[in-house]
Structure formats: C-alpha cells, structure tokens
C-alpha cells in the first residue's frame, strides 16, 4: 500500500514560542525586582501569577502556589465579604477599568497587615477572564498615622490644660484689677487700669482663638452647601437693621474643613464691626475659568488699598486681628483662597476662590 508523508515546517512557530518564552522570562525577572506585589487571578479567584515578593509578604512558598492558592485565602475574615463583593463586581464588568481598595491581608501564619490594592480586569476577546493588579503593603503608613494621631491627642490635651490654667489666672487678674480700679479714682491711674484691662481682654480673646484653631484640620473635609452655611452663620450674627442677601444657589457645594462655617460668620461679623453705616451684606457666586468664586460684599466704607493684604495677618486690626487670619487658614486646608478686592469708599468685597475639583453642583435629592 502507498503511503504519503507530510512534512510541515514549524520553524516560525517554534521561533514565536521561543520569543514568547523569553518575553515572559524578562517580565517575571522585572516584576521580581519590584517592591510591590504583582498578581494575576482567573475569574474564580485562583492565582495565575504572583511575583517573588508576594510569597515573602504572605508567607507562602512556590510549592503552595503550585498546589493552588485563591485570593480569598489571603484576606482577613472581617474583610473577606467585601473583598469577594469587589472581586465579583470587577469580574462582572461593573467596576470600571480600575478598582482601588484598602483591606486587611492575611498571611499563611494567621497574622495580618494592611494593604492597598489597585486592580484592573484581564480582557481576552472582549471577555473578562480575570483580574491583575498591584498590592501595596501600607503597614508603615498606618503606623505613622497612629503616631500622628497620638501626638495630636497629646498636643490637644496640653493645649486644653494650659488654656484652662491661664483662663483661671486671667479671671483672677481681671477681678483684682476691677477692685484696684475702684480704689484709685484719679484719672491718670484709671488710664493705666483701662490699658491693663484691654490687655487682659486681648489675652482672653487669644485663648478663645487657640481653642478654635486647635480643631483646625482635626476632622476630614467634606462637601458642604454654601447657601446653608451662610444661613447658619447669619443666625449667630448681630445683624440688627442690616439686610442679609443670600444669593448663593442652593446645591452649590464646596469641599472644605468643617470649620468653614466660621469663615462665613467672620466675614459677616467683620462687615458689621468695621463697615461703618452699612445697610446690606450680600453673598453671591461667580465663575472664572472653571473655578468658582464666592463673593461677600457690603455697602460700607470699604478697606484701604494698603490694608487689603494686611487684614489677613494674625494680630492685625482694631479688635483681635484673628478672625480673617483664621478664615484664611481654614480655607487653605483644601486649597481655597481668599482676597479682598473692594474699592475704598464703596464697600468691602471678599472673594473666596474655589478651584476646580473643590466645588460641585449637587443633584437634587443627593
């Protein structure tokens, strides 16, 4: 019987396979040099690949890997449900192109450590077949955060104790000055007592300021409605016959420190104290190159050109000189700035410059 022998040249295929193997080898060598954990997992969560540092950090061996490891084995029980839900969301294509999460990882020996994970889907022929990503050990960052919190706690405690002791001594000092003032009727001595009382009042104002300032930045910034902030601040101000116009649109929010309500109060209070015979204080909003400007203006005597920047300096002014200084410090936490642009004789005009990303228009019902 006749036979036919078919010979196929597979040199090109072999070369392609060899090139692929060399490429994978270079990839593995490079990822083994990285200080972060690199991983790939299939749609069921089974690990397909992990670099060398992954085994070091999690305490597994390559032999464990060969027998099969699932990502769910590598997270603490308290975070397991959230990890599974996030993994499932990404596999189902609902998590977008990238997912970032913070979890408590679990080593083979049962010990835990905090991590941040950046993951993205593996897409083959339009279908998600798994996830790949980077796992970053944030143990040192967490320790630093705890240390900072402890330090702030101790500093705040010291501030409270010091302020309490100074306030008690100051109360005694003011009381003694009043007694001595009643026993010294001549005008020259009375002038010195008045100066001493003024100094004591300044010290008292400074102590009150330190109480407010120590809370600056303690709580995380969040989105706050500016129209509501003005309404809240106006309730605490002694407006008298002055008309308050709140033309800020409802839903206009800024991302700022919780103390921002004091900024609006200080602007209102500043106008009432130094504006002269003002009749109206108005808040409004403007837009400029993607930024938003919150405007506070009055129809008073205004501020001279030489004082426009000085009014934000600590201690400058007729009263304590702390109100506008505090306002600038509060806004600065989230990159918001403030300036005075009014014309002397025509009223003060304060502009709060809110950069893009720090403002938004909230949807109704949100």
mmCIF file of C-alpha atoms in Angstrom:
data_model
loop_
_atom_site.group_PDB
_atom_site.id
_atom_site.type_symbol
_atom_site.label_atom_id
_atom_site.label_comp_id
_atom_site.label_asym_id
_atom_site.label_seq_id
_atom_site.Cartn_x
_atom_site.Cartn_y
_atom_site.Cartn_z
ATOM 1 C CA UNK A 1 0.000 0.000 0.000
ATOM 2 C CA UNK A 2 1.093 3.507 -0.806
ATOM 3 C CA UNK A 3 1.829 5.972 1.978
ATOM 4 C CA UNK A 4 2.032 9.720 1.932
ATOM 5 C CA UNK A 5 4.379 11.537 4.284
ATOM 6 C CA UNK A 6 3.510 15.144 5.006
ATOM 7 C CA UNK A 7 6.278 17.368 6.308
ATOM 8 C CA UNK A 8 5.326 20.769 7.731
ATOM 9 C CA UNK A 9 7.932 23.376 8.519
ATOM 10 C CA UNK A 10 7.147 24.681 12.025
ATOM 11 C CA UNK A 11 10.297 26.756 12.365
ATOM 12 C CA UNK A 12 8.358 30.036 12.507
ATOM 13 C CA UNK A 13 6.017 28.663 15.165
ATOM 14 C CA UNK A 14 8.971 27.459 17.230
ATOM 15 C CA UNK A 15 10.631 30.841 16.920
ATOM 16 C CA UNK A 16 7.408 32.544 18.046
ATOM 17 C CA UNK A 17 7.125 30.191 21.017
ATOM 18 C CA UNK A 18 10.732 30.833 21.973
ATOM 19 C CA UNK A 19 10.237 34.597 21.673
ATOM 20 C CA UNK A 20 7.153 34.348 23.871
ATOM 21 C CA UNK A 21 9.036 32.321 26.476
ATOM 22 C CA UNK A 22 11.886 34.832 26.509
ATOM 23 C CA UNK A 23 9.391 37.696 26.833
ATOM 24 C CA UNK A 24 7.669 36.017 29.773
ATOM 25 C CA UNK A 25 11.053 35.353 31.400
ATOM 26 C CA UNK A 26 12.001 39.039 31.112
ATOM 27 C CA UNK A 27 8.594 40.031 32.508
ATOM 28 C CA UNK A 28 8.987 37.746 35.528
ATOM 29 C CA UNK A 29 12.543 38.915 36.165
ATOM 30 C CA UNK A 30 11.412 42.528 36.096
ATOM 31 C CA UNK A 31 8.395 42.011 38.364
ATOM 32 C CA UNK A 32 10.553 40.101 40.840
ATOM 33 C CA UNK A 33 12.602 43.284 41.258
ATOM 34 C CA UNK A 34 9.582 45.414 42.175
ATOM 35 C CA UNK A 35 8.961 46.341 45.838
ATOM 36 C CA UNK A 36 5.192 45.933 45.321
ATOM 37 C CA UNK A 37 3.262 42.695 44.987
ATOM 38 C CA UNK A 38 2.117 41.864 41.440
ATOM 39 C CA UNK A 39 -0.648 39.323 40.921
ATOM 40 C CA UNK A 40 -2.943 37.797 38.326
ATOM 41 C CA UNK A 41 -6.024 35.717 39.117
ATOM 42 C CA UNK A 42 -8.612 33.935 36.997
ATOM 43 C CA UNK A 43 -12.355 34.586 37.141
ATOM 44 C CA UNK A 44 -12.702 32.248 40.136
ATOM 45 C CA UNK A 45 -10.006 33.997 42.112
ATOM 46 C CA UNK A 46 -7.336 31.345 41.629
ATOM 47 C CA UNK A 47 -3.852 32.844 41.433
ATOM 48 C CA UNK A 48 -2.280 32.516 37.991
ATOM 49 C CA UNK A 49 0.831 34.517 38.752
ATOM 50 C CA UNK A 50 2.490 36.300 41.663
ATOM 51 C CA UNK A 51 5.955 37.825 41.855
ATOM 52 C CA UNK A 52 8.613 36.830 44.378
ATOM 53 C CA UNK A 53 7.818 39.486 46.989
ATOM 54 C CA UNK A 54 4.228 38.199 47.146
ATOM 55 C CA UNK A 55 5.429 34.925 48.623
ATOM 56 C CA UNK A 56 7.714 36.757 51.078
ATOM 57 C CA UNK A 57 4.966 39.086 52.319
ATOM 58 C CA UNK A 58 2.225 36.477 52.569
ATOM 59 C CA UNK A 59 4.468 33.671 53.855
ATOM 60 C CA UNK A 60 3.590 31.156 51.129
ATOM 61 C CA UNK A 61 6.021 29.075 49.083
ATOM 62 C CA UNK A 62 6.076 28.360 45.377
ATOM 63 C CA UNK A 63 5.060 24.819 46.283
ATOM 64 C CA UNK A 64 1.886 26.242 47.894
ATOM 65 C CA UNK A 65 1.299 28.148 44.684
ATOM 66 C CA UNK A 66 1.639 25.010 42.567
ATOM 67 C CA UNK A 67 -0.988 23.260 44.697
ATOM 68 C CA UNK A 68 -3.332 26.171 44.144
ATOM 69 C CA UNK A 69 -3.953 29.432 46.002
ATOM 70 C CA UNK A 70 -7.096 31.539 45.894
ATOM 71 C CA UNK A 71 -7.107 35.267 46.599
ATOM 72 C CA UNK A 72 -9.819 34.707 49.226
ATOM 73 C CA UNK A 73 -7.265 32.806 51.315
ATOM 74 C CA UNK A 74 -5.178 35.933 51.570
ATOM 75 C CA UNK A 75 -7.553 38.293 53.397
ATOM 76 C CA UNK A 76 -8.736 38.604 56.984
ATOM 77 C CA UNK A 77 -12.162 37.196 57.823
ATOM 78 C CA UNK A 78 -13.609 40.646 58.597
ATOM 79 C CA UNK A 79 -12.738 41.871 55.091
ATOM 80 C CA UNK A 80 -13.476 38.668 53.209
ATOM 81 C CA UNK A 81 -17.064 39.528 52.300
ATOM 82 C CA UNK A 82 -16.056 42.966 50.988
ATOM 83 C CA UNK A 83 -13.121 41.506 49.025
ATOM 84 C CA UNK A 84 -15.390 38.896 47.437
ATOM 85 C CA UNK A 85 -18.006 41.519 46.540
ATOM 86 C CA UNK A 86 -15.404 43.844 44.984
ATOM 87 C CA UNK A 87 -13.816 40.948 43.065
ATOM 88 C CA UNK A 88 -17.203 39.846 41.751
ATOM 89 C CA UNK A 89 -18.095 43.396 40.690
ATOM 90 C CA UNK A 90 -14.905 43.656 38.628
ATOM 91 C CA UNK A 91 -15.349 40.216 37.032
ATOM 92 C CA UNK A 92 -18.913 41.137 36.042
ATOM 93 C CA UNK A 93 -17.606 44.258 34.334
ATOM 94 C CA UNK A 94 -19.311 46.671 36.734
ATOM 95 C CA UNK A 95 -16.192 48.065 38.375
ATOM 96 C CA UNK A 96 -14.812 50.153 35.537
ATOM 97 C CA UNK A 97 -11.259 49.994 34.241
ATOM 98 C CA UNK A 98 -9.631 50.198 37.657
ATOM 99 C CA UNK A 99 -10.581 49.488 41.246
ATOM 100 C CA UNK A 100 -8.758 50.689 44.347
ATOM 101 C CA UNK A 101 -9.471 49.301 47.799
ATOM 102 C CA UNK A 102 -7.936 49.122 51.243
ATOM 103 C CA UNK A 103 -8.101 45.786 53.051
ATOM 104 C CA UNK A 104 -6.535 43.713 55.820
ATOM 105 C CA UNK A 105 -4.379 40.982 54.274
ATOM 106 C CA UNK A 106 -3.853 37.573 55.895
ATOM 107 C CA UNK A 107 -0.530 35.737 55.987
ATOM 108 C CA UNK A 108 -0.192 31.950 55.994
ATOM 109 C CA UNK A 109 0.686 32.020 59.712
ATOM 110 C CA UNK A 110 -2.542 33.885 60.537
ATOM 111 C CA UNK A 111 -1.027 37.331 61.123
ATOM 112 C CA UNK A 112 -2.479 40.312 59.286
ATOM 113 C CA UNK A 113 -1.216 43.514 57.664
ATOM 114 C CA UNK A 114 -2.968 46.418 55.878
ATOM 115 C CA UNK A 115 -2.751 46.753 52.091
ATOM 116 C CA UNK A 116 -3.999 48.917 49.259
ATOM 117 C CA UNK A 117 -4.905 47.062 46.058
ATOM 118 C CA UNK A 118 -5.103 48.526 42.556
ATOM 119 C CA UNK A 119 -6.826 46.073 40.216
ATOM 120 C CA UNK A 120 -7.986 46.023 36.590
ATOM 121 C CA UNK A 121 -9.775 43.354 34.533
ATOM 122 C CA UNK A 122 -7.973 40.978 32.167
ATOM 123 C CA UNK A 123 -9.880 41.100 28.868
ATOM 124 C CA UNK A 124 -9.467 38.387 26.212
ATOM 125 C CA UNK A 125 -11.522 38.576 23.003
ATOM 126 C CA UNK A 126 -13.859 41.060 24.650
ATOM 127 C CA UNK A 127 -14.492 38.847 27.677
ATOM 128 C CA UNK A 128 -13.197 39.383 31.225
ATOM 129 C CA UNK A 129 -11.220 36.302 32.199
ATOM 130 C CA UNK A 130 -9.687 37.504 35.466
ATOM 131 C CA UNK A 131 -8.002 40.349 37.301
ATOM 132 C CA UNK A 132 -4.475 41.645 37.606
ATOM 133 C CA UNK A 133 -3.096 44.279 39.878
ATOM 134 C CA UNK A 134 -0.672 45.654 42.419
ATOM 135 C CA UNK A 135 -0.822 45.094 46.186
ATOM 136 C CA UNK A 136 0.970 47.670 48.360
ATOM 137 C CA UNK A 137 1.844 46.984 51.984
ATOM 138 C CA UNK A 138 0.831 50.122 53.923
ATOM 139 C CA UNK A 139 1.902 48.948 57.382
ATOM 140 C CA UNK A 140 4.397 51.796 57.843
ATOM 141 C CA UNK A 141 1.891 54.392 56.682
ATOM 142 C CA UNK A 142 -0.676 53.108 59.163
ATOM 143 C CA UNK A 143 1.874 53.193 61.976
ATOM 144 C CA UNK A 144 2.738 56.773 61.069
ATOM 145 C CA UNK A 145 -0.959 57.729 61.071
ATOM 146 C CA UNK A 146 -1.410 56.214 64.534
ATOM 147 C CA UNK A 147 1.688 58.034 65.795
ATOM 148 C CA UNK A 148 0.441 61.348 64.408
ATOM 149 C CA UNK A 149 -2.985 60.846 65.982
ATOM 150 C CA UNK A 150 -1.366 60.099 69.326
ATOM 151 C CA UNK A 151 0.866 63.147 69.025
ATOM 152 C CA UNK A 152 -2.081 65.395 68.151
ATOM 153 C CA UNK A 153 -4.054 63.949 71.035
ATOM 154 C CA UNK A 154 -1.248 64.794 73.456
ATOM 155 C CA UNK A 155 -0.783 68.278 72.000
ATOM 156 C CA UNK A 156 -4.512 68.958 72.248
ATOM 157 C CA UNK A 157 -4.534 67.737 75.843
ATOM 158 C CA UNK A 158 -1.605 70.025 76.658
ATOM 159 C CA UNK A 159 -3.412 72.912 74.976
ATOM 160 C CA UNK A 160 -6.610 72.275 76.946
ATOM 161 C CA UNK A 161 -4.759 72.065 80.274
ATOM 162 C CA UNK A 162 -2.677 75.176 79.555
ATOM 163 C CA UNK A 163 -5.689 77.166 78.347
ATOM 164 C CA UNK A 164 -7.702 76.144 81.430
ATOM 165 C CA UNK A 165 -4.937 77.220 83.825
ATOM 166 C CA UNK A 166 -4.311 80.533 82.027
ATOM 167 C CA UNK A 167 -8.045 81.292 81.922
ATOM 168 C CA UNK A 168 -8.346 80.744 85.683
ATOM 169 C CA UNK A 169 -5.393 83.034 86.406
ATOM 170 C CA UNK A 170 -6.700 85.625 83.942
ATOM 171 C CA UNK A 171 -10.099 85.668 85.646
ATOM 172 C CA UNK A 172 -8.380 86.370 88.953
ATOM 173 C CA UNK A 173 -6.258 89.106 87.365
ATOM 174 C CA UNK A 174 -9.284 90.892 85.889
ATOM 175 C CA UNK A 175 -11.088 90.658 89.221
ATOM 176 C CA UNK A 176 -8.157 92.196 91.122
ATOM 177 C CA UNK A 177 -7.853 94.970 88.531
ATOM 178 C CA UNK A 178 -11.509 95.853 88.997
ATOM 179 C CA UNK A 179 -11.069 96.014 92.784
ATOM 180 C CA UNK A 180 -7.980 98.201 92.496
ATOM 181 C CA UNK A 181 -9.695 100.423 89.929
ATOM 182 C CA UNK A 182 -12.487 101.189 92.395
ATOM 183 C CA UNK A 183 -9.899 102.248 94.994
ATOM 184 C CA UNK A 184 -7.898 104.509 92.639
ATOM 185 C CA UNK A 185 -10.164 107.327 91.486
ATOM 186 C CA UNK A 186 -7.581 109.677 89.865
ATOM 187 C CA UNK A 187 -7.686 109.877 86.048
ATOM 188 C CA UNK A 188 -4.002 109.042 85.407
ATOM 189 C CA UNK A 189 -4.151 105.785 87.345
ATOM 190 C CA UNK A 190 -7.518 104.970 85.794
ATOM 191 C CA UNK A 191 -5.953 105.238 82.320
ATOM 192 C CA UNK A 192 -3.383 102.593 83.240
ATOM 193 C CA UNK A 193 -6.088 100.313 84.640
ATOM 194 C CA UNK A 194 -8.026 100.636 81.378
ATOM 195 C CA UNK A 195 -4.919 99.650 79.407
ATOM 196 C CA UNK A 196 -4.344 96.685 81.720
ATOM 197 C CA UNK A 197 -7.979 95.594 81.272
ATOM 198 C CA UNK A 198 -7.652 95.890 77.481
ATOM 199 C CA UNK A 199 -4.516 93.750 77.561
ATOM 200 C CA UNK A 200 -6.306 91.145 79.680
ATOM 201 C CA UNK A 201 -9.227 91.112 77.226
ATOM 202 C CA UNK A 202 -6.797 90.606 74.323
ATOM 203 C CA UNK A 203 -5.228 87.668 76.152
ATOM 204 C CA UNK A 204 -8.706 86.219 76.721
ATOM 205 C CA UNK A 205 -9.545 86.610 73.007
ATOM 206 C CA UNK A 206 -6.291 84.902 72.052
ATOM 207 C CA UNK A 207 -7.075 81.979 74.337
ATOM 208 C CA UNK A 208 -10.511 81.603 72.749
ATOM 209 C CA UNK A 209 -8.836 81.671 69.340
ATOM 210 C CA UNK A 210 -6.448 78.857 70.289
ATOM 211 C CA UNK A 211 -9.460 76.732 71.217
ATOM 212 C CA UNK A 212 -10.868 77.223 67.712
ATOM 213 C CA UNK A 213 -7.511 76.825 65.987
ATOM 214 C CA UNK A 214 -6.693 73.509 67.679
ATOM 215 C CA UNK A 215 -9.747 71.986 65.952
ATOM 216 C CA UNK A 216 -8.476 73.086 62.546
ATOM 217 C CA UNK A 217 -7.844 70.060 60.314
ATOM 218 C CA UNK A 218 -8.767 67.572 63.053
ATOM 219 C CA UNK A 219 -11.813 66.309 61.154
ATOM 220 C CA UNK A 220 -11.769 65.327 57.495
ATOM 221 C CA UNK A 221 -13.107 67.832 54.934
ATOM 222 C CA UNK A 222 -16.453 67.068 53.316
ATOM 223 C CA UNK A 223 -18.915 68.581 50.838
ATOM 224 C CA UNK A 224 -20.914 71.467 52.317
ATOM 225 C CA UNK A 225 -23.705 73.582 50.844
ATOM 226 C CA UNK A 226 -22.639 77.256 50.780
ATOM 227 C CA UNK A 227 -26.192 78.643 50.845
ATOM 228 C CA UNK A 228 -26.855 76.711 54.063
ATOM 229 C CA UNK A 229 -23.519 77.791 55.555
ATOM 230 C CA UNK A 230 -24.431 81.467 55.105
ATOM 231 C CA UNK A 231 -27.869 80.939 56.654
ATOM 232 C CA UNK A 232 -26.286 79.174 59.639
ATOM 233 C CA UNK A 233 -23.650 81.881 60.120
ATOM 234 C CA UNK A 234 -26.193 84.702 59.847
ATOM 235 C CA UNK A 235 -28.242 83.267 62.732
ATOM 236 C CA UNK A 236 -25.302 83.834 65.111
ATOM 237 C CA UNK A 237 -24.538 87.353 63.866
ATOM 238 C CA UNK A 238 -25.999 90.519 65.401
ATOM 239 C CA UNK A 239 -27.446 91.900 62.150
ATOM 240 C CA UNK A 240 -29.758 94.488 63.710
ATOM 241 C CA UNK A 241 -31.177 96.604 60.865
ATOM 242 C CA UNK A 242 -28.659 95.314 58.308
ATOM 243 C CA UNK A 243 -30.204 93.318 55.455
ATOM 244 C CA UNK A 244 -28.637 89.935 54.605
ATOM 245 C CA UNK A 245 -28.952 88.819 50.970
ATOM 246 C CA UNK A 246 -28.051 85.185 50.345
ATOM 247 C CA UNK A 247 -27.929 84.811 46.555
ATOM 248 C CA UNK A 248 -25.772 81.682 46.598
ATOM 249 C CA UNK A 249 -27.563 78.971 44.588
ATOM 250 C CA UNK A 250 -28.923 76.001 46.514
ATOM 251 C CA UNK A 251 -26.837 72.909 45.805
ATOM 252 C CA UNK A 252 -23.587 74.823 45.303
ATOM 253 C CA UNK A 253 -21.161 72.856 47.480
ATOM 254 C CA UNK A 254 -17.505 73.232 48.397
ATOM 255 C CA UNK A 255 -15.145 70.582 49.735
ATOM 256 C CA UNK A 256 -13.792 72.151 52.903
ATOM 257 C CA UNK A 257 -12.910 71.746 56.564
ATOM 258 C CA UNK A 258 -15.976 71.517 58.865
ATOM 259 C CA UNK A 259 -14.944 74.876 60.377
ATOM 260 C CA UNK A 260 -15.748 76.725 57.131
ATOM 261 C CA UNK A 261 -18.971 77.993 58.716
ATOM 262 C CA UNK A 262 -16.697 80.235 60.828
ATOM 263 C CA UNK A 263 -15.350 81.777 57.626
ATOM 264 C CA UNK A 264 -18.824 82.989 56.674
ATOM 265 C CA UNK A 265 -19.535 84.161 60.219
ATOM 266 C CA UNK A 266 -16.243 86.088 60.390
ATOM 267 C CA UNK A 267 -16.971 87.806 57.065
ATOM 268 C CA UNK A 268 -20.403 88.878 58.306
ATOM 269 C CA UNK A 269 -19.016 89.930 61.685
ATOM 270 C CA UNK A 270 -16.166 91.844 60.022
ATOM 271 C CA UNK A 271 -18.653 93.819 57.908
ATOM 272 C CA UNK A 272 -20.817 94.651 60.932
ATOM 273 C CA UNK A 273 -17.828 95.745 63.043
ATOM 274 C CA UNK A 274 -15.866 97.788 60.534
ATOM 275 C CA UNK A 275 -18.174 98.557 57.627
ATOM 276 C CA UNK A 276 -19.484 101.804 59.098
ATOM 277 C CA UNK A 277 -23.111 102.578 58.364
ATOM 278 C CA UNK A 278 -23.748 99.552 56.179
ATOM 279 C CA UNK A 279 -27.269 98.598 55.159
ATOM 280 C CA UNK A 280 -26.684 95.377 53.209
ATOM 281 C CA UNK A 281 -24.400 92.332 53.214
ATOM 282 C CA UNK A 282 -24.692 90.134 50.115
ATOM 283 C CA UNK A 283 -23.326 86.687 49.267
ATOM 284 C CA UNK A 284 -23.245 85.539 45.637
ATOM 285 C CA UNK A 285 -21.323 83.219 43.290
ATOM 286 C CA UNK A 286 -19.379 83.806 40.087
ATOM 287 C CA UNK A 287 -17.440 81.572 37.708
ATOM 288 C CA UNK A 288 -13.944 82.166 36.301
ATOM 289 C CA UNK A 289 -12.028 79.695 34.079
ATOM 290 C CA UNK A 290 -13.535 76.623 35.715
ATOM 291 C CA UNK A 291 -13.055 77.991 39.229
ATOM 292 C CA UNK A 292 -15.933 79.307 41.318
ATOM 293 C CA UNK A 293 -15.858 82.482 43.377
ATOM 294 C CA UNK A 294 -17.947 83.002 46.493
ATOM 295 C CA UNK A 295 -18.404 86.747 46.933
ATOM 296 C CA UNK A 296 -19.209 88.571 50.175
ATOM 297 C CA UNK A 297 -19.755 92.298 49.700
ATOM 298 C CA UNK A 298 -21.259 95.175 51.671
ATOM 299 C CA UNK A 299 -22.082 98.832 51.047
ATOM 300 C CA UNK A 300 -19.925 100.208 53.860
ATOM 301 C CA UNK A 301 -16.763 102.301 53.923
ATOM 302 C CA UNK A 302 -14.564 99.624 52.390
ATOM 303 C CA UNK A 303 -10.906 98.801 53.037
ATOM 304 C CA UNK A 304 -7.919 100.895 52.031
ATOM 305 C CA UNK A 305 -5.510 99.584 49.395
ATOM 306 C CA UNK A 306 -2.601 99.366 51.862
ATOM 307 C CA UNK A 307 -4.622 97.150 54.209
ATOM 308 C CA UNK A 308 -6.035 94.635 51.690
ATOM 309 C CA UNK A 309 -3.351 92.022 52.399
ATOM 310 C CA UNK A 310 -2.562 93.017 55.975
ATOM 311 C CA UNK A 311 -6.108 92.272 57.171
ATOM 312 C CA UNK A 312 -5.353 88.546 56.830
ATOM 313 C CA UNK A 313 -2.249 88.751 59.025
ATOM 314 C CA UNK A 314 -2.507 87.435 62.568
ATOM 315 C CA UNK A 315 -2.939 90.250 65.060
ATOM 316 C CA UNK A 316 -3.704 92.998 62.525
ATOM 317 C CA UNK A 317 -6.836 95.048 63.068
ATOM 318 C CA UNK A 318 -8.796 97.030 65.592
ATOM 319 C CA UNK A 319 -10.138 94.053 67.519
ATOM 320 C CA UNK A 320 -8.166 90.794 67.960
ATOM 321 C CA UNK A 321 -6.954 90.550 64.363
ATOM 322 C CA UNK A 322 -7.658 86.820 64.417
ATOM 323 C CA UNK A 323 -10.967 86.441 62.546
ATOM 324 C CA UNK A 324 -9.757 86.856 58.959
ATOM 325 C CA UNK A 325 -6.479 85.086 59.747
ATOM 326 C CA UNK A 326 -8.476 82.061 60.932
ATOM 327 C CA UNK A 327 -10.716 82.272 57.849
ATOM 328 C CA UNK A 328 -7.700 82.057 55.529
ATOM 329 C CA UNK A 329 -6.219 79.132 57.487
ATOM 330 C CA UNK A 330 -9.499 77.172 57.353
ATOM 331 C CA UNK A 331 -9.868 77.639 53.586
ATOM 332 C CA UNK A 332 -6.231 76.808 52.888
ATOM 333 C CA UNK A 333 -6.711 73.214 54.097
ATOM 334 C CA UNK A 334 -8.395 72.295 50.801
ATOM 335 C CA UNK A 335 -6.593 74.792 48.554
ATOM 336 C CA UNK A 336 -9.261 77.510 48.686
ATOM 337 C CA UNK A 337 -8.000 81.105 48.837
ATOM 338 C CA UNK A 338 -9.495 84.436 49.891
ATOM 339 C CA UNK A 339 -8.748 88.033 48.947
ATOM 340 C CA UNK A 340 -10.284 91.500 49.312
ATOM 341 C CA UNK A 341 -10.994 93.357 46.057
ATOM 342 C CA UNK A 342 -13.412 96.104 47.069
ATOM 343 C CA UNK A 343 -12.972 99.828 46.450
ATOM 344 C CA UNK A 344 -12.431 102.101 49.426
ATOM 345 C CA UNK A 345 -15.486 104.271 49.995
ATOM 346 C CA UNK A 346 -17.767 101.871 48.096
ATOM 347 C CA UNK A 347 -17.746 98.857 50.409
ATOM 348 C CA UNK A 348 -15.698 95.752 51.122
ATOM 349 C CA UNK A 349 -15.680 92.800 48.705
ATOM 350 C CA UNK A 350 -14.212 89.466 49.741
ATOM 351 C CA UNK A 351 -13.683 86.810 47.063
ATOM 352 C CA UNK A 352 -13.302 83.167 48.073
ATOM 353 C CA UNK A 353 -11.605 81.401 45.148
ATOM 354 C CA UNK A 354 -12.692 77.745 44.955
ATOM 355 C CA UNK A 355 -10.533 75.798 42.451
ATOM 356 C CA UNK A 356 -11.879 73.173 40.092
ATOM 357 C CA UNK A 357 -12.428 69.889 41.915
ATOM 358 C CA UNK A 358 -13.196 71.628 45.204
ATOM 359 C CA UNK A 359 -16.718 72.702 44.161
ATOM 360 C CA UNK A 360 -19.714 70.971 42.642
ATOM 361 C CA UNK A 361 -23.409 71.438 41.983
ATOM 362 C CA UNK A 362 -25.186 68.745 43.965
ATOM 363 C CA UNK A 363 -28.087 66.973 42.319
ATOM 364 C CA UNK A 364 -31.485 67.475 43.845
ATOM 365 C CA UNK A 365 -32.195 64.872 46.484
ATOM 366 C CA UNK A 366 -28.495 63.923 46.871
#
